[in-house]
mmCIF file of C-alpha atoms and ligand atoms in Angstrom:
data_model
loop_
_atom_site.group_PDB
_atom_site.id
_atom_site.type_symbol
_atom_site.label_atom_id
_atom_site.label_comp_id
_atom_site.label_asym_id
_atom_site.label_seq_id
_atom_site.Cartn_x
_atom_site.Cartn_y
_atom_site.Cartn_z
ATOM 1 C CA UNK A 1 19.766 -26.934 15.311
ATOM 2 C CA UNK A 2 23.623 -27.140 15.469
ATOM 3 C CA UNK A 3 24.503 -30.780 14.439
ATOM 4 C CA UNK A 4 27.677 -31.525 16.273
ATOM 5 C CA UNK A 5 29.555 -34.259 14.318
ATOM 6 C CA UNK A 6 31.682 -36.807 16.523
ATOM 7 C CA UNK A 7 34.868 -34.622 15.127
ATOM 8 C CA UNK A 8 33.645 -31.652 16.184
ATOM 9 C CA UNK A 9 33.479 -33.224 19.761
ATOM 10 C CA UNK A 10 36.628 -34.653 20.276
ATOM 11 C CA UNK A 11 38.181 -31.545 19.248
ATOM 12 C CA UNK A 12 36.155 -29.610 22.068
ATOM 13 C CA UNK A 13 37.616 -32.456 24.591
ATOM 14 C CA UNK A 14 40.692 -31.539 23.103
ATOM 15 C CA UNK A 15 40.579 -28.191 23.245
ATOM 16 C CA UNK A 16 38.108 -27.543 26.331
ATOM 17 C CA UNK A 17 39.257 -30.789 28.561
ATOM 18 C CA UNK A 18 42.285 -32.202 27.795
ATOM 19 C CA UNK A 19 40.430 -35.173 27.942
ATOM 20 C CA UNK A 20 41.949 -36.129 24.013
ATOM 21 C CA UNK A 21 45.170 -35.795 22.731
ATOM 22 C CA UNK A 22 45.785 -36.106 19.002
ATOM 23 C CA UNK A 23 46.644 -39.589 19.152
ATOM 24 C CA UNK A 24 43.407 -40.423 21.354
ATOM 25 C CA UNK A 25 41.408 -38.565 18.748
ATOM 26 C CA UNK A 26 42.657 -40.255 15.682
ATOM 27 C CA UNK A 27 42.235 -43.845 17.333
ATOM 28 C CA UNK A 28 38.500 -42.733 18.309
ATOM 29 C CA UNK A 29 38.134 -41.768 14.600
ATOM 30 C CA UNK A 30 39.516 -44.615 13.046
ATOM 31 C CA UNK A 31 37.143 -46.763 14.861
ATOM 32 C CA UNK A 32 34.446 -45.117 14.379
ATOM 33 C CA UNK A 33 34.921 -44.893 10.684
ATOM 34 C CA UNK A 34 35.514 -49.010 11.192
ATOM 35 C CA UNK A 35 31.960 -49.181 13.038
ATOM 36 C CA UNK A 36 30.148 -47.393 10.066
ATOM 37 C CA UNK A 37 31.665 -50.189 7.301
ATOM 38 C CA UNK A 38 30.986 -53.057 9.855
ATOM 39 C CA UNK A 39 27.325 -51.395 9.702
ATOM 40 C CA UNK A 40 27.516 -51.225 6.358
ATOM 41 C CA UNK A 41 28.065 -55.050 5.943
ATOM 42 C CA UNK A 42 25.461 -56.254 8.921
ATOM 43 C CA UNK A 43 22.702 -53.908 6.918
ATOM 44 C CA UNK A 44 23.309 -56.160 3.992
ATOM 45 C CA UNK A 45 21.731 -59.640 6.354
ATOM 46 C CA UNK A 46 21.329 -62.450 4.059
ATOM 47 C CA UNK A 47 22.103 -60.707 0.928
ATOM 48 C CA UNK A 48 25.583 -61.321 2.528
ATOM 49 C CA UNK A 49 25.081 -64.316 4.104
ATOM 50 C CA UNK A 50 26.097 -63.064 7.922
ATOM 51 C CA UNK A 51 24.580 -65.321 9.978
ATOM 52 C CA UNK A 52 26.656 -67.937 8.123
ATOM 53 C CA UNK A 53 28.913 -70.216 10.322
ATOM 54 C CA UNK A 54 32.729 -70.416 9.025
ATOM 55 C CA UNK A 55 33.437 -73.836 10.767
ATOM 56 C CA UNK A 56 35.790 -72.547 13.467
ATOM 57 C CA UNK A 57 35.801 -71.707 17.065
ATOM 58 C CA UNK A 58 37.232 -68.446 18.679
ATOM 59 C CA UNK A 59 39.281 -68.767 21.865
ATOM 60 C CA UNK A 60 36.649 -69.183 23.908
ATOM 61 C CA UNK A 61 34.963 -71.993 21.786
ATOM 62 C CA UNK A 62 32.176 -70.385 20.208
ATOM 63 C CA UNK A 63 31.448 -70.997 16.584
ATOM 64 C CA UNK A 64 32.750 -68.287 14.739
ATOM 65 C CA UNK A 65 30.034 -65.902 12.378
ATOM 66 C CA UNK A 66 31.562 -65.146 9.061
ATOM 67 C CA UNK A 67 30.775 -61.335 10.465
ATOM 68 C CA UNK A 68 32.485 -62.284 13.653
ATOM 69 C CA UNK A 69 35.750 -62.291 10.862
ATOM 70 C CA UNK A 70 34.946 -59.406 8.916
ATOM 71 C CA UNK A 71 34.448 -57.016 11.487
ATOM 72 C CA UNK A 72 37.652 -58.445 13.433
ATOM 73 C CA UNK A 73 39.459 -57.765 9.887
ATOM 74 C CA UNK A 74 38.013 -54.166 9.339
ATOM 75 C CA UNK A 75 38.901 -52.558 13.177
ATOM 76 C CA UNK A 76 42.442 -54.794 12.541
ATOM 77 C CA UNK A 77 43.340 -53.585 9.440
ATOM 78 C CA UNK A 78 41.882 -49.859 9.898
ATOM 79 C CA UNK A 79 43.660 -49.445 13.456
ATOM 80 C CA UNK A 80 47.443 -50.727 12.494
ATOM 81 C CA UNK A 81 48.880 -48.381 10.114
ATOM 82 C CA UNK A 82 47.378 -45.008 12.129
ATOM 83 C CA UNK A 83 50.788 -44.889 14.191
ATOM 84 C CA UNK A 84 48.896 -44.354 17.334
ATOM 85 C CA UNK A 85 48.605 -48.204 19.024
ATOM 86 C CA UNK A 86 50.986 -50.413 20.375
ATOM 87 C CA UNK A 87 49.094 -53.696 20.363
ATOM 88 C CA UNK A 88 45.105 -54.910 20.299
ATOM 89 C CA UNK A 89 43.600 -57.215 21.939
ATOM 90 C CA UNK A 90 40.388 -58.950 20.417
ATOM 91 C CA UNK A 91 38.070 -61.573 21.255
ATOM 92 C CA UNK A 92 38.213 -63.317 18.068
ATOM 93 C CA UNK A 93 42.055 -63.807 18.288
ATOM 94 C CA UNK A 94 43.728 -65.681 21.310
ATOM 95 C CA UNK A 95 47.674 -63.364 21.188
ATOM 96 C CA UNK A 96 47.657 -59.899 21.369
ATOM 97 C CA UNK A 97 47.843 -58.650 17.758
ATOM 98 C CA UNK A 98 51.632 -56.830 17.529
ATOM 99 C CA UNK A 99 51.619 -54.202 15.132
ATOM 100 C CA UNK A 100 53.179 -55.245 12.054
ATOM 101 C CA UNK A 101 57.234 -53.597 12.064
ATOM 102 C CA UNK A 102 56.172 -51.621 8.639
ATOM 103 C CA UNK A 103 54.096 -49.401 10.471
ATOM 104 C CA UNK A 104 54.917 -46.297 13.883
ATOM 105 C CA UNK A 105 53.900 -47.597 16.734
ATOM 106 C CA UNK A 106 52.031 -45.641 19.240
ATOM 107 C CA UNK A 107 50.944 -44.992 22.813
ATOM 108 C CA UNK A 108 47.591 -46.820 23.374
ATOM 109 C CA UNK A 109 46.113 -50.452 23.878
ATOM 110 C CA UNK A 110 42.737 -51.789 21.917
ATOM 111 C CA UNK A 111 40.951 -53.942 23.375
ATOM 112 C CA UNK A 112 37.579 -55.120 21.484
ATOM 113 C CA UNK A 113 34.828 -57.518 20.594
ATOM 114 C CA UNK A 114 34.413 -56.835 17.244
ATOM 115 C CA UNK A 115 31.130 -58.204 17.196
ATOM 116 C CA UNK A 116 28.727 -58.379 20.515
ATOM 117 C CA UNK A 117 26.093 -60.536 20.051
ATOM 118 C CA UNK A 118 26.702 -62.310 17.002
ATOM 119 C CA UNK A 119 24.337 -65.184 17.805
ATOM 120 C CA UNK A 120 21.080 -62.410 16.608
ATOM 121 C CA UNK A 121 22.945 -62.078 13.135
ATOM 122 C CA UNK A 122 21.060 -64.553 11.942
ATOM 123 C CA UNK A 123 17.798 -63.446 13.344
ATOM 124 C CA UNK A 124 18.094 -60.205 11.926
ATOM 125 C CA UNK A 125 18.541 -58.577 15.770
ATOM 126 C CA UNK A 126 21.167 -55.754 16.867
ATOM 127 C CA UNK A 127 24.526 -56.542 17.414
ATOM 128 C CA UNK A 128 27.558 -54.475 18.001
ATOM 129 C CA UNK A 129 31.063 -53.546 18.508
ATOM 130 C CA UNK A 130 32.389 -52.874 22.155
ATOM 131 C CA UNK A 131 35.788 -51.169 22.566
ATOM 132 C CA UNK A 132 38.303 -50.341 25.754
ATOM 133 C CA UNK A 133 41.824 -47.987 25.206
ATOM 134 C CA UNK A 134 44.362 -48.094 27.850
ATOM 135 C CA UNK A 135 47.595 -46.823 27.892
ATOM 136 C CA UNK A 136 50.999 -48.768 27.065
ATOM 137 C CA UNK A 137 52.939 -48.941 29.897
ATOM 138 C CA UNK A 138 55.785 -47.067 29.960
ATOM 139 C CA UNK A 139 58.884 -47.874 27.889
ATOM 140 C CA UNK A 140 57.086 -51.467 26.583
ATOM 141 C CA UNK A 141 58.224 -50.947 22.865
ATOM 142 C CA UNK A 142 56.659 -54.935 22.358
ATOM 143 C CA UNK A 143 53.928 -55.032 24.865
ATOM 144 C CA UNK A 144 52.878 -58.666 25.370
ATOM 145 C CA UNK A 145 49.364 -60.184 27.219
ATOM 146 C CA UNK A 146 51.019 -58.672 30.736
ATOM 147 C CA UNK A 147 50.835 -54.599 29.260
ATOM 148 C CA UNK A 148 47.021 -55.633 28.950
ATOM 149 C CA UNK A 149 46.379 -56.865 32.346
ATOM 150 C CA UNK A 150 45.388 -53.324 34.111
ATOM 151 C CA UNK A 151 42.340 -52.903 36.192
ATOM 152 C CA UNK A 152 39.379 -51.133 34.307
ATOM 153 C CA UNK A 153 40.380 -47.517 36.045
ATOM 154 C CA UNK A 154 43.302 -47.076 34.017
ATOM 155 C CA UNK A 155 40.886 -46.671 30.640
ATOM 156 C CA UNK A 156 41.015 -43.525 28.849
ATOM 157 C CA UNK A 157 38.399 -44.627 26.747
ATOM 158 C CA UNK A 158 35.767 -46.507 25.962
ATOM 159 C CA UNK A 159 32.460 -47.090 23.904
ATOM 160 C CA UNK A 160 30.212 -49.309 21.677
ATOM 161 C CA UNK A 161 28.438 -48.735 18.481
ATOM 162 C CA UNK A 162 24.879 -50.338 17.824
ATOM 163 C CA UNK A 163 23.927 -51.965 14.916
ATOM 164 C CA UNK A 164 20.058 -51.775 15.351
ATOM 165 C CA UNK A 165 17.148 -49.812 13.262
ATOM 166 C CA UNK A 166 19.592 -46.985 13.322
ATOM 167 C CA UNK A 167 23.264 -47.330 14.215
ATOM 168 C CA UNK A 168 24.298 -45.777 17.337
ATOM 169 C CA UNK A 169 27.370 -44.942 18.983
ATOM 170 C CA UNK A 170 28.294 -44.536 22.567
ATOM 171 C CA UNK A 171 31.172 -42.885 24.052
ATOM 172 C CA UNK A 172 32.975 -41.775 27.483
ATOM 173 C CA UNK A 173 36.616 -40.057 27.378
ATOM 174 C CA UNK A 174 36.066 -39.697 30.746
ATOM 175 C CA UNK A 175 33.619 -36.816 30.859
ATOM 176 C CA UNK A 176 30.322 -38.081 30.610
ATOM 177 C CA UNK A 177 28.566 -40.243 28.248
ATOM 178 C CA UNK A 178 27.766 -38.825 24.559
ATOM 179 C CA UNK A 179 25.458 -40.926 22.203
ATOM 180 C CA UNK A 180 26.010 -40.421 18.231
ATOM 181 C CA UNK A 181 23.822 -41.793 15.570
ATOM 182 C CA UNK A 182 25.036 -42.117 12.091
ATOM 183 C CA UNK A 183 23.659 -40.112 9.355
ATOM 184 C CA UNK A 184 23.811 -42.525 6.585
ATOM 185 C CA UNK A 185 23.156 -40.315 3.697
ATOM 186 C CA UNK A 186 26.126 -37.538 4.877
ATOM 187 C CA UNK A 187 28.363 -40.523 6.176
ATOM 188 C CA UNK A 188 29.048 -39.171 9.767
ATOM 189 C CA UNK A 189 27.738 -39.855 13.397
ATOM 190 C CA UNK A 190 25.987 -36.713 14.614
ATOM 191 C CA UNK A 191 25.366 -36.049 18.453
ATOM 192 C CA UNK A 192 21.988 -37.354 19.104
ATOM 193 C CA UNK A 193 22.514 -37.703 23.216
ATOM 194 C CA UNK A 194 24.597 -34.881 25.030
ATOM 195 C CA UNK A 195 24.641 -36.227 28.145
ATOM 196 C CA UNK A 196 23.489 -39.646 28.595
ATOM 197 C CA UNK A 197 22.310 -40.144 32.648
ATOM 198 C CA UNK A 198 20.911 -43.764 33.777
ATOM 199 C CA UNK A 199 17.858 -42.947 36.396
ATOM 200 C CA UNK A 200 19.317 -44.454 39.569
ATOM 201 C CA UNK A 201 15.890 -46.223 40.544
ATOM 202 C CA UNK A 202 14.235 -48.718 38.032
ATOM 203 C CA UNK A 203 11.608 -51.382 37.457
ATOM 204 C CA UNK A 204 12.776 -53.114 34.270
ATOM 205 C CA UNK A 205 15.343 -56.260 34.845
ATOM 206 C CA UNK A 206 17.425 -57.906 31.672
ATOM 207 C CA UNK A 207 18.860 -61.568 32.600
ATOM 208 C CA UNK A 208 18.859 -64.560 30.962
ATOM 209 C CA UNK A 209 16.201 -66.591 33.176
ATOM 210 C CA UNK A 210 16.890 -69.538 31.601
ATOM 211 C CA UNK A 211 19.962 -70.041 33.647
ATOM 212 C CA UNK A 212 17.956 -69.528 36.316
ATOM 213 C CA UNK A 213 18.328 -73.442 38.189
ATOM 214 C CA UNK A 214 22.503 -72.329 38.465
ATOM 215 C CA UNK A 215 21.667 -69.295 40.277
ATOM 216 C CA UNK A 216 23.364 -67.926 43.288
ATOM 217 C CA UNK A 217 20.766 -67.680 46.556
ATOM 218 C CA UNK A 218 21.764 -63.423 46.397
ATOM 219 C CA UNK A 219 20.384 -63.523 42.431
ATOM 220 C CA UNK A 220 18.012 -65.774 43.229
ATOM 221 C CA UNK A 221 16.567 -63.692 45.825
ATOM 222 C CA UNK A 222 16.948 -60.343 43.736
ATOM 223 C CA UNK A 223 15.140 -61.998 40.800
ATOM 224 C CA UNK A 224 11.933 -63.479 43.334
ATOM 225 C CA UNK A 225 11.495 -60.161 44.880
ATOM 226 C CA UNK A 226 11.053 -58.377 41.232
ATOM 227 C CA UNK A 227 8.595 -60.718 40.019
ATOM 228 C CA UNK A 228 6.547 -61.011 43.558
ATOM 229 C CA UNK A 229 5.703 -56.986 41.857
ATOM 230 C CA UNK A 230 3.416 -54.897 43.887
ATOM 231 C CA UNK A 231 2.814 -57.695 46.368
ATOM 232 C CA UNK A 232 5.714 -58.568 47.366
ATOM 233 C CA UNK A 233 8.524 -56.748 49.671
ATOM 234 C CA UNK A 234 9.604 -54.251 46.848
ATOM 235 C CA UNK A 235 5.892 -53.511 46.431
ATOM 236 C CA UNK A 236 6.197 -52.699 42.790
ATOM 237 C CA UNK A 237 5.910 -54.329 39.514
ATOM 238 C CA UNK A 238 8.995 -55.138 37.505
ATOM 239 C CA UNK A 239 9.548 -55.604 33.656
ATOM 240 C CA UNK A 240 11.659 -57.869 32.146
ATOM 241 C CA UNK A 241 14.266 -57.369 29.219
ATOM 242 C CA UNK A 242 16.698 -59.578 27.554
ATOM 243 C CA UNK A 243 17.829 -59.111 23.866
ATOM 244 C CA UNK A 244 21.049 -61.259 24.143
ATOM 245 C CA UNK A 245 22.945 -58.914 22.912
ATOM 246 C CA UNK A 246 24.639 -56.875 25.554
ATOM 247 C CA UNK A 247 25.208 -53.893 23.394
ATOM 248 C CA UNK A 248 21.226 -53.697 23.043
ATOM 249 C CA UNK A 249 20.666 -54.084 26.873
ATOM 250 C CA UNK A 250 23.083 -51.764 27.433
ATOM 251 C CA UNK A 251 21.890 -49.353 24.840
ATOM 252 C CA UNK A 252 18.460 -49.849 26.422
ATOM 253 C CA UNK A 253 19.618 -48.887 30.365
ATOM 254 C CA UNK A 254 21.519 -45.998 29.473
ATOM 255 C CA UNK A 255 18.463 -44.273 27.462
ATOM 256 C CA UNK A 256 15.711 -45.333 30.241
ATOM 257 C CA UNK A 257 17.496 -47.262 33.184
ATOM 258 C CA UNK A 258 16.968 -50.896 34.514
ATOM 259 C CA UNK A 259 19.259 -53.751 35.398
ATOM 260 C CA UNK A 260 21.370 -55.853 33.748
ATOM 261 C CA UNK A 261 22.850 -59.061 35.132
ATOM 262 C CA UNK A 262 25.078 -61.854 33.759
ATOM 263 C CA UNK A 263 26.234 -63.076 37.168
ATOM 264 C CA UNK A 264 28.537 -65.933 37.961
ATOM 265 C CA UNK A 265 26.725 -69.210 38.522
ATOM 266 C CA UNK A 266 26.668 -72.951 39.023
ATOM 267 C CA UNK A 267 27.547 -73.149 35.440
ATOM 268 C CA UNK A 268 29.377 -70.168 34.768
ATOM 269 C CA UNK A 269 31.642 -70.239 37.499
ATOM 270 C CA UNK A 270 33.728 -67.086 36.533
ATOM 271 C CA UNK A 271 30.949 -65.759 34.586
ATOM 272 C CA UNK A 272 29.792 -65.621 31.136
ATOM 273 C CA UNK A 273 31.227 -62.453 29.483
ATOM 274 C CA UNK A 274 34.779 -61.154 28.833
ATOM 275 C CA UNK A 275 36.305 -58.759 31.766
ATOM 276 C CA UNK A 276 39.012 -56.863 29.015
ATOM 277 C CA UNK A 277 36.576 -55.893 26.272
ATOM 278 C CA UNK A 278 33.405 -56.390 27.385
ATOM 279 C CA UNK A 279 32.643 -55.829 31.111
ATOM 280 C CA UNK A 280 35.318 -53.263 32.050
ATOM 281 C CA UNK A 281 34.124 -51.132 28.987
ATOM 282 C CA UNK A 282 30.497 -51.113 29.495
ATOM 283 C CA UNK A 283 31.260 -50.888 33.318
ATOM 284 C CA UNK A 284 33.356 -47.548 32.929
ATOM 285 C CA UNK A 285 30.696 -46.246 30.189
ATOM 286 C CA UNK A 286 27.845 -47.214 33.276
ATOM 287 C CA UNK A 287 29.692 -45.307 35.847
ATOM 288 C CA UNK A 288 30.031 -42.384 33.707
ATOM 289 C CA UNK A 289 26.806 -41.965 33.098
ATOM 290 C CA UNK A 290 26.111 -41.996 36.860
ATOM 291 C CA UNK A 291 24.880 -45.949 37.057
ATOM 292 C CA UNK A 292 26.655 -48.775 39.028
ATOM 293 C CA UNK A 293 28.532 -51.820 37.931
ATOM 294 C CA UNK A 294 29.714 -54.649 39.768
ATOM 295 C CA UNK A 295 30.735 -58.730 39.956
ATOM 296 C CA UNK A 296 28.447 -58.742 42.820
ATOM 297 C CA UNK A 297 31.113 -58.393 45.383
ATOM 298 C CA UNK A 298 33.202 -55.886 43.981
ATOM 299 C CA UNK A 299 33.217 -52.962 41.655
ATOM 300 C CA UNK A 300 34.303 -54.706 38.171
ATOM 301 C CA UNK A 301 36.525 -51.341 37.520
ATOM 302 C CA UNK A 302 38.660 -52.228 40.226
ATOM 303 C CA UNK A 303 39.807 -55.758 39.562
ATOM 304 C CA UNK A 304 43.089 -56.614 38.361
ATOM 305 C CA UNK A 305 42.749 -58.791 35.395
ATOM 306 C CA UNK A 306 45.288 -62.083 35.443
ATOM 307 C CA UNK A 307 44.393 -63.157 31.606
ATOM 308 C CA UNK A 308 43.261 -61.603 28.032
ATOM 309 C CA UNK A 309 40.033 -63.241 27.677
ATOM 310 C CA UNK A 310 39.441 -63.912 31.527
ATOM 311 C CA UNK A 311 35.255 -63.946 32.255
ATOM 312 C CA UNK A 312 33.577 -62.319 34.990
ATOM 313 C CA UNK A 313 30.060 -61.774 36.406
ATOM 314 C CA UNK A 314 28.599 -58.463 35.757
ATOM 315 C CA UNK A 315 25.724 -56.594 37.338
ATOM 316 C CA UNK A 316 25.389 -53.394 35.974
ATOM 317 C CA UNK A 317 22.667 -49.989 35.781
ATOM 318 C CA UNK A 318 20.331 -48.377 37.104
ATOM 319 C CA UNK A 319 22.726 -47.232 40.882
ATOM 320 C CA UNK A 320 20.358 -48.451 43.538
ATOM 321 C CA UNK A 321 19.361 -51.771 42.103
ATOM 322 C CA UNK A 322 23.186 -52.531 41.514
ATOM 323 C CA UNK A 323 23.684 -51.808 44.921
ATOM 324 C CA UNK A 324 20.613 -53.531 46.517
ATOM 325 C CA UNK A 325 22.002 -57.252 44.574
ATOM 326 C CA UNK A 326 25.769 -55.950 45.611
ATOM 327 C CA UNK A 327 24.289 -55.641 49.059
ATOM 328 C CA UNK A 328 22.556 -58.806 48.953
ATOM 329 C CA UNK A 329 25.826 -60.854 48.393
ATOM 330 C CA UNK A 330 28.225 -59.403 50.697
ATOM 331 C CA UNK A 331 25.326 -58.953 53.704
ATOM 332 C CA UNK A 332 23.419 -61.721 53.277
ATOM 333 C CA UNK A 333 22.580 -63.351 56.595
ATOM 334 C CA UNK A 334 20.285 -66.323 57.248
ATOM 335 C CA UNK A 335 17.144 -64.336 57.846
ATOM 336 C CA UNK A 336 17.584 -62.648 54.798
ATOM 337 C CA UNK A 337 17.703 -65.922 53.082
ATOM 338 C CA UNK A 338 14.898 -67.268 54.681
ATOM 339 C CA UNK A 339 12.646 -64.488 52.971
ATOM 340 C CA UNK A 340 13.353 -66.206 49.770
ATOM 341 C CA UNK A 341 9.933 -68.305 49.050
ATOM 342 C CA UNK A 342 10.841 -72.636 48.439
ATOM 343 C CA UNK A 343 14.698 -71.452 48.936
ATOM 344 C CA UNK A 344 16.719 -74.179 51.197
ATOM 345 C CA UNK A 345 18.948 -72.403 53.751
ATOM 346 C CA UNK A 346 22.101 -71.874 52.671
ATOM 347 C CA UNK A 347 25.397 -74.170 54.645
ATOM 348 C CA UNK A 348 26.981 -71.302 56.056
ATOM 349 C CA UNK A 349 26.006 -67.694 57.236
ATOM 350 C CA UNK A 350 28.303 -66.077 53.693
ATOM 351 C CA UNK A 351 26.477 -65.725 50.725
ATOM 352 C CA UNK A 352 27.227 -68.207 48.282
HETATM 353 O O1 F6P B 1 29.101 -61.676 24.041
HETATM 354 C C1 F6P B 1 28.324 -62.475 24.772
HETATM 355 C C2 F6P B 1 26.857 -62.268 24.538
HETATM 356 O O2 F6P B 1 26.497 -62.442 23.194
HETATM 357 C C3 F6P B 1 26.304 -60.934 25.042
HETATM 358 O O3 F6P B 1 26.221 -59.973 24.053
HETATM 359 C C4 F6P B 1 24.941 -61.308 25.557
HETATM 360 O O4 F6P B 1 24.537 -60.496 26.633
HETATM 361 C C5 F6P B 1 25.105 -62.732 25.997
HETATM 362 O O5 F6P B 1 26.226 -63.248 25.325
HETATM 363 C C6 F6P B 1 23.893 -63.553 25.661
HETATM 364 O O6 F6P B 1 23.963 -64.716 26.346
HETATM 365 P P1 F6P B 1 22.822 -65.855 26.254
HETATM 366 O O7 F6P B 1 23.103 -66.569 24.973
HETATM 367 O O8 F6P B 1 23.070 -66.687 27.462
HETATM 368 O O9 F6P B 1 21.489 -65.179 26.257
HETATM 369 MN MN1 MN B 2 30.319 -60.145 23.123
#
């Protein structure tokens, strides 16, 4: 079998689709060669003590992994001297990161969590690294947080890596979704998914039900209906999924479909996860593989982001369940509401 390394294929987008310029190539390159040594230092678990706290907080006010740092360091340091970015953006630092005057500047914007799911590194579960690569606007020699703020259309790019049993990465240029795995012993990621296609029906649903007193009514409703199973109006049984990492749900809908949901609630008013480097990446990686993403109201793709590390709800997968819990906040009415079993009607006719 022809093993088509990750090289090989961005020079056949280069040279077949004019989906990758140089530039685009060398930044896809350089981060994947920074996803192998993050992998590298996750494999090593306690031996390097990971899971280990290092005392401080990241913008958003979550207790910082001493991975959370390294793997911030590695995509910093590997991505600033390559002459092809203008500026990063990354959930462990609160300013765009400017790159350093020593160094060419380039055409493209990074935005990244350099490690997705950080709270499993201690339980020896998969974590990852999500990236998004948007274009500099025009003429914006020092781009500052406003270059950033462009709705999740304008990505070129975009794609994960998974730290799991084996490390995996995903990736869309815009034609499709391509899975790699890394061949440790030869050092490269070989194509192990040509063309990576969520099923647009499901029956497996990933949310974190503990949350599930701050609920919308539409989620609320979604959720009863899936576990009424065979019995119940969708008259099928549903599974249920949640590895708290969203690189490992994600990983998990794109190779057999299902759901996965981290909407806005009582609690997390604007949502839980990041809209720059989290949600707009995996949403444009759903889409291209034929699935469905949206805040419940609107595709996430299409919203114009007013800050860096702003949150939003996301409801992504499988195309028809995405649409049905879409549908069932924009079109709920007060018969649909009263379908939902020990569910007090709503105060107005809107969904909440
Ligand atoms: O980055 C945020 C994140 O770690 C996601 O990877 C994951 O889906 C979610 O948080 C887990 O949230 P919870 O702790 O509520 O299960
Ligand atoms: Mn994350």
């Amino acid at each position: 079998m022809r093993r088509v390394t990750l090289t090989q294929y961005l020079i056949e987008q280069q040279r077949q689709h004019g989906k990758v310029s140089p530039e685009l190539r060398l930044l896809l390159e350089i981060i994947a060669r920074a996803c192998k040594a993050i992998s590298h230092a996750v494999s090593k678990g306690p031996l390097a003590g990971i899971g280990d706290a290092v005392g401080t907080q990241n913008v958003q006010g979550e207790a910082q992994k001493k991975l959370d740092v390294i793997a911030n360091e590695v995509l910093v340091e590997a991505n600033e001297w390559g002459g092809h970015l203008a500026a990063m953006v990354s959930e462990e630092m609160e300013a765009p990161y400017k790159i350093p005057n020593r160094y060419p500047k380039g055409g493209f914007l990074l935005t990244m969590d350099p490690l997705d799911g950080s709270s499993n590194l201690d339980v020896n579960i998969s974590v990852g690294t999500i990236f998004s690569v948007l274009r500099c606007p025009e003429g914006m020699m020092e781009p500052d947080e406003k270059a950033f703020l462009q709705p999740g259309v304008n990505q070129v790019a975009a794609g994960f890596a998974v730290y799991g049993a084996a490390t995996i990465l995903v990736l869309t240029v815009g034609n499709g979704v391509v899975g790699f795995t890394l061949d440790r012993e030869l050092g490269y990621f070989v194509m192990t998914q040509e063309r990576i296609v969520i099923p647009e029906d499901t029956q497996e649903f990933a949310i974190n039900a503990s949350n599930a007193r701050n609920w919308d009514l539409p989620v609320k409703r979604y959720i009863d209906e899936c576990l009424a199973g065979k019995t119940g109006v969708r008259g099928k049984d549903f599974n249920m999924r949640w590895v708290a990492s969203m690189v490992a749900d994600v990983y998990r809908i794109l190779s057999r479909g299902g759901i996965f949901m981290y909407p806005q609630d009582s609690k997390y008013k604007e949502g839980r996860l990041r809209l720059m480097y989290e949600a707009n990446p995996m949403s444009l990686i759903v889409e291209q593989a034929g699935g469905a993403a949206t805040n419940g109201r609107a595709r996430i793709l299409d919203i114009q982001p007013s800050a860096l590390h702003q949150r939003v709800g996301v409801i992504l997968g499988s195309r028809n369940e995405v649409e049905r819990v879409t549908r069932y906040h924009t079109g709920i009415c007060r018969t649909d509401v009263r379908q939902i079993p020990n569910e007090a009607p709503p105060q107005t006719d809107e969904a909440v």
